[in-house]
Amino acid sequence: MEFKDYYKILGVEPGADDSAIKAAYRKLARKYHPDVSQEANAELRFKDVVEAYEVLKSAEKRAEYDELRQYGRQGRPFQPPPGWQPRGGAAHGRGPEFSDFFESVFGSAGRARRPRPDTANPALRGQDVEMDLPVLLEETLSEERKALTYAVPSGGAAGQAASKTLSVKIPAGVIDGERIRLKGQGAPGRGGAPNGDLYLTIRLVPHPLFEVQGHNLVIGVPLAPWEAALGAKVRVPTLTGQISLTVAPNSQGGQRVRLKGLGLVDKRGDRGDLYALYKIVMPPRHDETVRALWTQLAEQAAFDPRAEWNRR
């Protein structure tokens, strides 16, 4: 079993804070999502990224992992030290896609629900199957169906499974963590008993530009200081293309502007809103001429942004 360096997988330092870890995950999850990526081994890379984020976003799992990290290095065989026991018990996992390394450290992830045998009836209902379904924000607006391939316990010898493919429609208004039941799409029943069900847990893939707040979206809109001061027209991305946004003169950093009906679809089929969050961005460098102009502006404006402090 190979050791997995989750920090290396996400491209962050071991001392990275939660915001850096989240930002790295958002970027890589989008880059390697199998539906959009042209990268080699995109599906395997995507699973590694999801697994790494599952560990590093949790203070408890991250502490356990950091303790064990001293015993292994990326690409080398790994065995937990003698006497190691996961602190959190045996059910850390969230789905059937995590690696053997993850399970050796955090305990076995639940695979499929075991049916309760009915001793009075030899017929046996098929097992239910649970899995995560990664969904792009754009897919929540699409009418196209999504191909889904998953493993189904065959009911034969232990460990045997069959591959099954479905074409599924993403229901309108889905949110992250929502659980969807597909009746009869689990493992086959025995002796005439019904099949089990397939349960899909929706996992919205983080978008590099949009934050999700319910059925609304928030996008940071970088503005140069003169655009905020004088007003401007800027092109703003949405899930369905770019729009032109008029920035009013004297706009402020942190100001939110509502763009109606450009968010996600809710259960009724209505769309939420997109909020443009203004962020004032300074040029990365300037020469002496530009510096002189800034100095002149500071003198003529005679503006103290912290004047409110002096009044308290």
mmCIF file of N, CA, C and O in Angstrom, residues 95-160:
data_model
loop_
_atom_site.group_PDB
_atom_site.id
_atom_site.type_symbol
_atom_site.label_atom_id
_atom_site.label_comp_id
_atom_site.label_asym_id
_atom_site.label_seq_id
_atom_site.Cartn_x
_atom_site.Cartn_y
_atom_site.Cartn_z
ATOM 1 N N GLY A 95 -17.892 7.530 1.182
ATOM 2 C CA GLY A 95 -18.359 6.864 -0.018
ATOM 3 C C GLY A 95 -17.405 5.770 -0.406
ATOM 4 O O GLY A 95 -16.412 5.522 0.269
ATOM 5 N N PRO A 96 -17.665 5.084 -1.530
ATOM 6 C CA PRO A 96 -16.895 3.901 -1.891
ATOM 7 C C PRO A 96 -15.633 4.188 -2.685
ATOM 8 O O PRO A 96 -14.979 3.273 -3.135
ATOM 9 N N GLU A 97 -15.268 5.471 -2.883
ATOM 10 C CA GLU A 97 -14.203 5.768 -3.813
ATOM 11 C C GLU A 97 -12.858 6.029 -3.147
ATOM 12 O O GLU A 97 -11.885 6.285 -3.833
ATOM 13 N N PHE A 98 -12.776 6.020 -1.831
ATOM 14 C CA PHE A 98 -11.519 6.352 -1.185
ATOM 15 C C PHE A 98 -10.556 5.164 -1.234
ATOM 16 O O PHE A 98 -10.952 4.012 -1.332
ATOM 17 N N SER A 99 -9.267 5.481 -1.129
ATOM 18 C CA SER A 99 -8.214 4.491 -1.350
ATOM 19 C C SER A 99 -8.024 3.586 -0.142
ATOM 20 O O SER A 99 -8.504 3.854 0.963
ATOM 21 N N ASP A 100 -7.244 2.508 -0.360
ATOM 22 C CA ASP A 100 -6.880 1.616 0.739
ATOM 23 C C ASP A 100 -6.083 2.366 1.803
ATOM 24 O O ASP A 100 -6.209 2.081 2.998
ATOM 25 N N PHE A 101 -5.262 3.330 1.367
ATOM 26 C CA PHE A 101 -4.487 4.123 2.330
ATOM 27 C C PHE A 101 -5.430 4.891 3.254
ATOM 28 O O PHE A 101 -5.240 4.896 4.472
ATOM 29 N N PHE A 102 -6.439 5.530 2.697
ATOM 30 C CA PHE A 102 -7.398 6.279 3.502
ATOM 31 C C PHE A 102 -8.054 5.358 4.529
ATOM 32 O O PHE A 102 -8.171 5.687 5.710
ATOM 33 N N GLU A 103 -8.474 4.195 4.090
ATOM 34 C CA GLU A 103 -9.166 3.277 4.989
ATOM 35 C C GLU A 103 -8.233 2.721 6.058
ATOM 36 O O GLU A 103 -8.649 2.491 7.196
ATOM 37 N N SER A 104 -6.958 2.533 5.722
ATOM 38 C CA SER A 104 -6.025 2.016 6.729
ATOM 39 C C SER A 104 -5.789 3.033 7.835
ATOM 40 O O SER A 104 -5.489 2.663 8.974
ATOM 41 N N VAL A 105 -5.920 4.316 7.501
ATOM 42 C CA VAL A 105 -5.682 5.372 8.480
ATOM 43 C C VAL A 105 -6.951 5.753 9.235
ATOM 44 O O VAL A 105 -6.947 5.905 10.462
ATOM 45 N N PHE A 106 -8.058 5.879 8.524
ATOM 46 C CA PHE A 106 -9.273 6.433 9.113
ATOM 47 C C PHE A 106 -10.391 5.422 9.310
ATOM 48 O O PHE A 106 -11.466 5.773 9.787
ATOM 49 N N GLY A 107 -10.182 4.185 8.909
ATOM 50 C CA GLY A 107 -11.237 3.191 9.053
ATOM 51 C C GLY A 107 -11.946 2.975 7.736
ATOM 52 O O GLY A 107 -11.869 3.789 6.819
ATOM 53 N N SER A 108 -12.664 1.905 7.637
ATOM 54 C CA SER A 108 -13.311 1.518 6.375
ATOM 55 C C SER A 108 -14.498 2.405 6.077
ATOM 56 O O SER A 108 -15.348 2.635 6.920
ATOM 57 N N ALA A 109 -14.559 2.908 4.848
ATOM 58 C CA ALA A 109 -15.730 3.677 4.413
ATOM 59 C C ALA A 109 -16.867 2.720 4.088
ATOM 60 O O ALA A 109 -16.664 1.637 3.565
ATOM 61 N N GLY A 110 -18.091 3.143 4.376
ATOM 62 C CA GLY A 110 -19.236 2.290 4.099
ATOM 63 C C GLY A 110 -19.386 2.017 2.625
ATOM 64 O O GLY A 110 -19.357 2.930 1.818
ATOM 65 N N ARG A 111 -19.543 0.786 2.273
ATOM 66 C CA ARG A 111 -19.681 0.425 0.867
ATOM 67 C C ARG A 111 -21.154 0.350 0.466
ATOM 68 O O ARG A 111 -21.659 1.170 -0.245
ATOM 69 N N ALA A 112 -21.826 -0.656 0.928
ATOM 70 C CA ALA A 112 -23.238 -0.823 0.600
ATOM 71 C C ALA A 112 -23.964 -1.305 1.837
ATOM 72 O O ALA A 112 -23.389 -1.967 2.690
ATOM 73 N N ARG A 113 -25.199 -0.941 1.954
ATOM 74 C CA ARG A 113 -25.966 -1.362 3.122
ATOM 75 C C ARG A 113 -26.226 -2.856 3.091
ATOM 76 O O ARG A 113 -26.621 -3.399 2.066
ATOM 77 N N ARG A 114 -26.054 -3.500 4.202
ATOM 78 C CA ARG A 114 -26.335 -4.928 4.265
ATOM 79 C C ARG A 114 -27.819 -5.137 4.543
ATOM 80 O O ARG A 114 -28.355 -4.594 5.501
ATOM 81 N N PRO A 115 -28.498 -5.930 3.703
ATOM 82 C CA PRO A 115 -29.910 -6.183 3.968
ATOM 83 C C PRO A 115 -30.080 -7.090 5.179
ATOM 84 O O PRO A 115 -29.210 -7.890 5.505
ATOM 85 N N ARG A 116 -31.172 -6.912 5.845
ATOM 86 C CA ARG A 116 -31.477 -7.787 6.980
ATOM 87 C C ARG A 116 -32.135 -9.079 6.484
ATOM 88 O O ARG A 116 -33.191 -9.045 5.846
ATOM 89 N N PRO A 117 -31.533 -10.211 6.737
ATOM 90 C CA PRO A 117 -32.131 -11.450 6.237
ATOM 91 C C PRO A 117 -33.436 -11.772 6.948
ATOM 92 O O PRO A 117 -33.583 -11.526 8.141
ATOM 93 N N ASP A 118 -34.381 -12.293 6.170
ATOM 94 C CA ASP A 118 -35.660 -12.734 6.716
ATOM 95 C C ASP A 118 -35.616 -14.253 6.796
ATOM 96 O O ASP A 118 -35.711 -14.946 5.784
ATOM 97 N N THR A 119 -35.452 -14.798 7.992
ATOM 98 C CA THR A 119 -35.269 -16.241 8.140
ATOM 99 C C THR A 119 -36.520 -17.022 7.760
ATOM 100 O O THR A 119 -36.435 -18.214 7.473
ATOM 101 N N ALA A 120 -37.688 -16.348 7.732
ATOM 102 C CA ALA A 120 -38.924 -17.048 7.371
ATOM 103 C C ALA A 120 -39.145 -17.073 5.873
ATOM 104 O O ALA A 120 -40.054 -17.724 5.388
ATOM 105 N N ASN A 121 -38.328 -16.336 5.131
ATOM 106 C CA ASN A 121 -38.522 -16.231 3.682
ATOM 107 C C ASN A 121 -37.156 -16.284 3.014
ATOM 108 O O ASN A 121 -36.308 -15.438 3.279
ATOM 109 N N PRO A 122 -36.905 -17.280 2.147
ATOM 110 C CA PRO A 122 -35.593 -17.395 1.519
ATOM 111 C C PRO A 122 -35.298 -16.261 0.550
ATOM 112 O O PRO A 122 -34.163 -16.051 0.186
ATOM 113 N N ALA A 123 -36.341 -15.540 0.115
ATOM 114 C CA ALA A 123 -36.100 -14.406 -0.784
ATOM 115 C C ALA A 123 -35.341 -13.314 -0.026
ATOM 116 O O ALA A 123 -35.556 -13.101 1.165
ATOM 117 N N LEU A 124 -34.470 -12.632 -0.732
ATOM 118 C CA LEU A 124 -33.641 -11.623 -0.079
ATOM 119 C C LEU A 124 -33.553 -10.385 -0.964
ATOM 120 O O LEU A 124 -33.135 -10.456 -2.117
ATOM 121 N N ARG A 125 -33.979 -9.266 -0.417
ATOM 122 C CA ARG A 125 -33.923 -8.008 -1.158
ATOM 123 C C ARG A 125 -32.466 -7.638 -1.460
ATOM 124 O O ARG A 125 -31.572 -7.887 -0.672
ATOM 125 N N GLY A 126 -32.246 -7.060 -2.632
ATOM 126 C CA GLY A 126 -30.898 -6.668 -3.026
ATOM 127 C C GLY A 126 -30.341 -5.555 -2.155
ATOM 128 O O GLY A 126 -31.086 -4.781 -1.541
ATOM 129 N N GLN A 127 -29.017 -5.492 -2.081
ATOM 130 C CA GLN A 127 -28.366 -4.455 -1.295
ATOM 131 C C GLN A 127 -28.584 -3.075 -1.909
ATOM 132 O O GLN A 127 -28.656 -2.922 -3.123
ATOM 133 N N ASP A 128 -28.698 -2.076 -1.041
ATOM 134 C CA ASP A 128 -28.652 -0.688 -1.492
ATOM 135 C C ASP A 128 -27.205 -0.302 -1.752
ATOM 136 O O ASP A 128 -26.287 -0.820 -1.126
ATOM 137 N N VAL A 129 -27.017 0.613 -2.668
ATOM 138 C CA VAL A 129 -25.680 1.116 -2.998
ATOM 139 C C VAL A 129 -25.683 2.632 -2.811
ATOM 140 O O VAL A 129 -26.631 3.304 -3.222
ATOM 141 N N GLU A 130 -24.655 3.143 -2.175
ATOM 142 C CA GLU A 130 -24.535 4.582 -1.970
ATOM 143 C C GLU A 130 -23.258 5.089 -2.606
ATOM 144 O O GLU A 130 -22.219 4.436 -2.536
ATOM 145 N N MET A 131 -23.328 6.256 -3.225
ATOM 146 C CA MET A 131 -22.137 6.856 -3.822
ATOM 147 C C MET A 131 -22.316 8.358 -3.958
ATOM 148 O O MET A 131 -23.443 8.869 -3.977
ATOM 149 N N ASP A 132 -21.200 9.060 -4.018
ATOM 150 C CA ASP A 132 -21.215 10.487 -4.281
ATOM 151 C C ASP A 132 -21.328 10.731 -5.781
ATOM 152 O O ASP A 132 -20.780 9.977 -6.591
ATOM 153 N N LEU A 133 -22.045 11.795 -6.147
ATOM 154 C CA LEU A 133 -22.167 12.181 -7.553
ATOM 155 C C LEU A 133 -21.636 13.599 -7.712
ATOM 156 O O LEU A 133 -22.314 14.564 -7.350
ATOM 157 N N PRO A 134 -20.401 13.762 -8.247
ATOM 158 C CA PRO A 134 -19.889 15.117 -8.472
ATOM 159 C C PRO A 134 -20.678 15.807 -9.583
ATOM 160 O O PRO A 134 -20.902 15.232 -10.656
ATOM 161 N N VAL A 135 -21.104 17.032 -9.335
ATOM 162 C CA VAL A 135 -21.912 17.781 -10.295
ATOM 163 C C VAL A 135 -21.319 19.179 -10.463
ATOM 164 O O VAL A 135 -21.089 19.889 -9.482
ATOM 165 N N LEU A 136 -21.045 19.567 -11.695
ATOM 166 C CA LEU A 136 -20.587 20.920 -11.980
ATOM 167 C C LEU A 136 -21.760 21.892 -11.844
ATOM 168 O O LEU A 136 -22.917 21.536 -12.102
ATOM 169 N N LEU A 137 -21.475 23.127 -11.468
ATOM 170 C CA LEU A 137 -22.542 24.117 -11.359
ATOM 171 C C LEU A 137 -23.269 24.279 -12.696
ATOM 172 O O LEU A 137 -24.499 24.429 -12.729
ATOM 173 N N GLU A 138 -22.514 24.239 -13.790
ATOM 174 C CA GLU A 138 -23.138 24.380 -15.105
ATOM 175 C C GLU A 138 -24.117 23.238 -15.382
ATOM 176 O O GLU A 138 -25.121 23.427 -16.082
ATOM 177 N N GLU A 139 -23.823 22.050 -14.850
ATOM 178 C CA GLU A 139 -24.696 20.895 -15.101
ATOM 179 C C GLU A 139 -26.045 21.040 -14.418
ATOM 180 O O GLU A 139 -27.025 20.421 -14.845
ATOM 181 N N THR A 140 -26.134 21.836 -13.349
ATOM 182 C CA THR A 140 -27.422 22.033 -12.682
ATOM 183 C C THR A 140 -28.382 22.834 -13.549
ATOM 184 O O THR A 140 -29.588 22.840 -13.296
ATOM 185 N N LEU A 141 -27.859 23.518 -14.574
ATOM 186 C CA LEU A 141 -28.712 24.304 -15.481
ATOM 187 C C LEU A 141 -28.972 23.574 -16.791
ATOM 188 O O LEU A 141 -29.773 24.026 -17.602
ATOM 189 N N SER A 142 -28.297 22.451 -17.003
ATOM 190 C CA SER A 142 -28.367 21.757 -18.282
ATOM 191 C C SER A 142 -29.524 20.769 -18.320
ATOM 192 O O SER A 142 -29.914 20.191 -17.300
ATOM 193 N N GLU A 143 -30.068 20.568 -19.506
ATOM 194 C CA GLU A 143 -31.112 19.559 -19.723
ATOM 195 C C GLU A 143 -30.519 18.217 -20.131
ATOM 196 O O GLU A 143 -31.238 17.232 -20.255
ATOM 197 N N GLU A 144 -29.201 18.184 -20.363
ATOM 198 C CA GLU A 144 -28.567 16.943 -20.799
ATOM 199 C C GLU A 144 -28.477 15.943 -19.652
ATOM 200 O O GLU A 144 -28.372 16.315 -18.486
ATOM 201 N N ARG A 145 -28.520 14.671 -20.009
ATOM 202 C CA ARG A 145 -28.395 13.610 -19.020
ATOM 203 C C ARG A 145 -26.917 13.305 -18.788
ATOM 204 O O ARG A 145 -26.072 13.562 -19.631
ATOM 205 N N LYS A 146 -26.631 12.714 -17.629
ATOM 206 C CA LYS A 146 -25.243 12.468 -17.213
ATOM 207 C C LYS A 146 -25.019 10.965 -17.102
ATOM 208 O O LYS A 146 -25.800 10.263 -16.462
ATOM 209 N N ALA A 147 -23.967 10.468 -17.751
ATOM 210 C CA ALA A 147 -23.639 9.045 -17.675
ATOM 211 C C ALA A 147 -22.999 8.743 -16.328
ATOM 212 O O ALA A 147 -22.117 9.465 -15.871
ATOM 213 N N LEU A 148 -23.461 7.683 -15.696
ATOM 214 C CA LEU A 148 -22.984 7.309 -14.362
ATOM 215 C C LEU A 148 -22.660 5.823 -14.355
ATOM 216 O O LEU A 148 -23.517 4.985 -14.648
ATOM 217 N N THR A 149 -21.420 5.468 -14.041
ATOM 218 C CA THR A 149 -20.991 4.080 -13.940
ATOM 219 C C THR A 149 -20.595 3.781 -12.510
ATOM 220 O O THR A 149 -19.872 4.560 -11.886
ATOM 221 N N TYR A 150 -21.092 2.658 -11.981
ATOM 222 C CA TYR A 150 -20.816 2.325 -10.585
ATOM 223 C C TYR A 150 -20.792 0.809 -10.416
ATOM 224 O O TYR A 150 -21.223 0.048 -11.290
ATOM 225 N N ALA A 151 -20.249 0.361 -9.280
ATOM 226 C CA ALA A 151 -20.126 -1.064 -8.982
ATOM 227 C C ALA A 151 -21.325 -1.527 -8.173
ATOM 228 O O ALA A 151 -21.738 -0.869 -7.218
ATOM 229 N N VAL A 152 -21.883 -2.671 -8.560
ATOM 230 C CA VAL A 152 -23.044 -3.248 -7.882
ATOM 231 C C VAL A 152 -22.666 -4.619 -7.337
ATOM 232 O O VAL A 152 -22.186 -5.469 -8.103
ATOM 233 N N PRO A 153 -22.846 -4.875 -6.033
ATOM 234 C CA PRO A 153 -22.585 -6.222 -5.500
ATOM 235 C C PRO A 153 -23.410 -7.253 -6.255
ATOM 236 O O PRO A 153 -24.612 -7.076 -6.462
ATOM 237 N N SER A 154 -22.761 -8.344 -6.669
ATOM 238 C CA SER A 154 -23.444 -9.325 -7.507
ATOM 239 C C SER A 154 -24.222 -10.350 -6.700
ATOM 240 O O SER A 154 -25.047 -11.076 -7.249
ATOM 241 N N GLY A 155 -23.929 -10.438 -5.408
ATOM 242 C CA GLY A 155 -24.602 -11.443 -4.587
ATOM 243 C C GLY A 155 -23.931 -12.795 -4.639
ATOM 244 O O GLY A 155 -24.385 -13.747 -4.023
ATOM 245 N N GLY A 156 -22.823 -12.870 -5.381
ATOM 246 C CA GLY A 156 -22.098 -14.136 -5.465
ATOM 247 C C GLY A 156 -21.048 -14.231 -4.390
ATOM 248 O O GLY A 156 -21.255 -13.877 -3.244
ATOM 249 N N ALA A 157 -19.855 -14.711 -4.790
ATOM 250 C CA ALA A 157 -18.765 -14.862 -3.821
ATOM 251 C C ALA A 157 -18.405 -13.507 -3.231
ATOM 252 O O ALA A 157 -18.616 -12.466 -3.832
ATOM 253 N N ALA A 158 -17.864 -13.536 -2.038
ATOM 254 C CA ALA A 158 -17.531 -12.297 -1.336
ATOM 255 C C ALA A 158 -16.602 -11.446 -2.187
ATOM 256 O O ALA A 158 -15.630 -11.928 -2.750
ATOM 257 N N GLY A 159 -16.942 -10.152 -2.265
ATOM 258 C CA GLY A 159 -16.092 -9.227 -2.990
ATOM 259 C C GLY A 159 -16.436 -9.086 -4.461
ATOM 260 O O GLY A 159 -15.927 -8.203 -5.129
ATOM 261 N N GLN A 160 -17.302 -9.970 -4.998
ATOM 262 C CA GLN A 160 -17.661 -9.871 -6.403
ATOM 263 C C GLN A 160 -18.594 -8.688 -6.620
ATOM 264 O O GLN A 160 -19.462 -8.399 -5.807
#
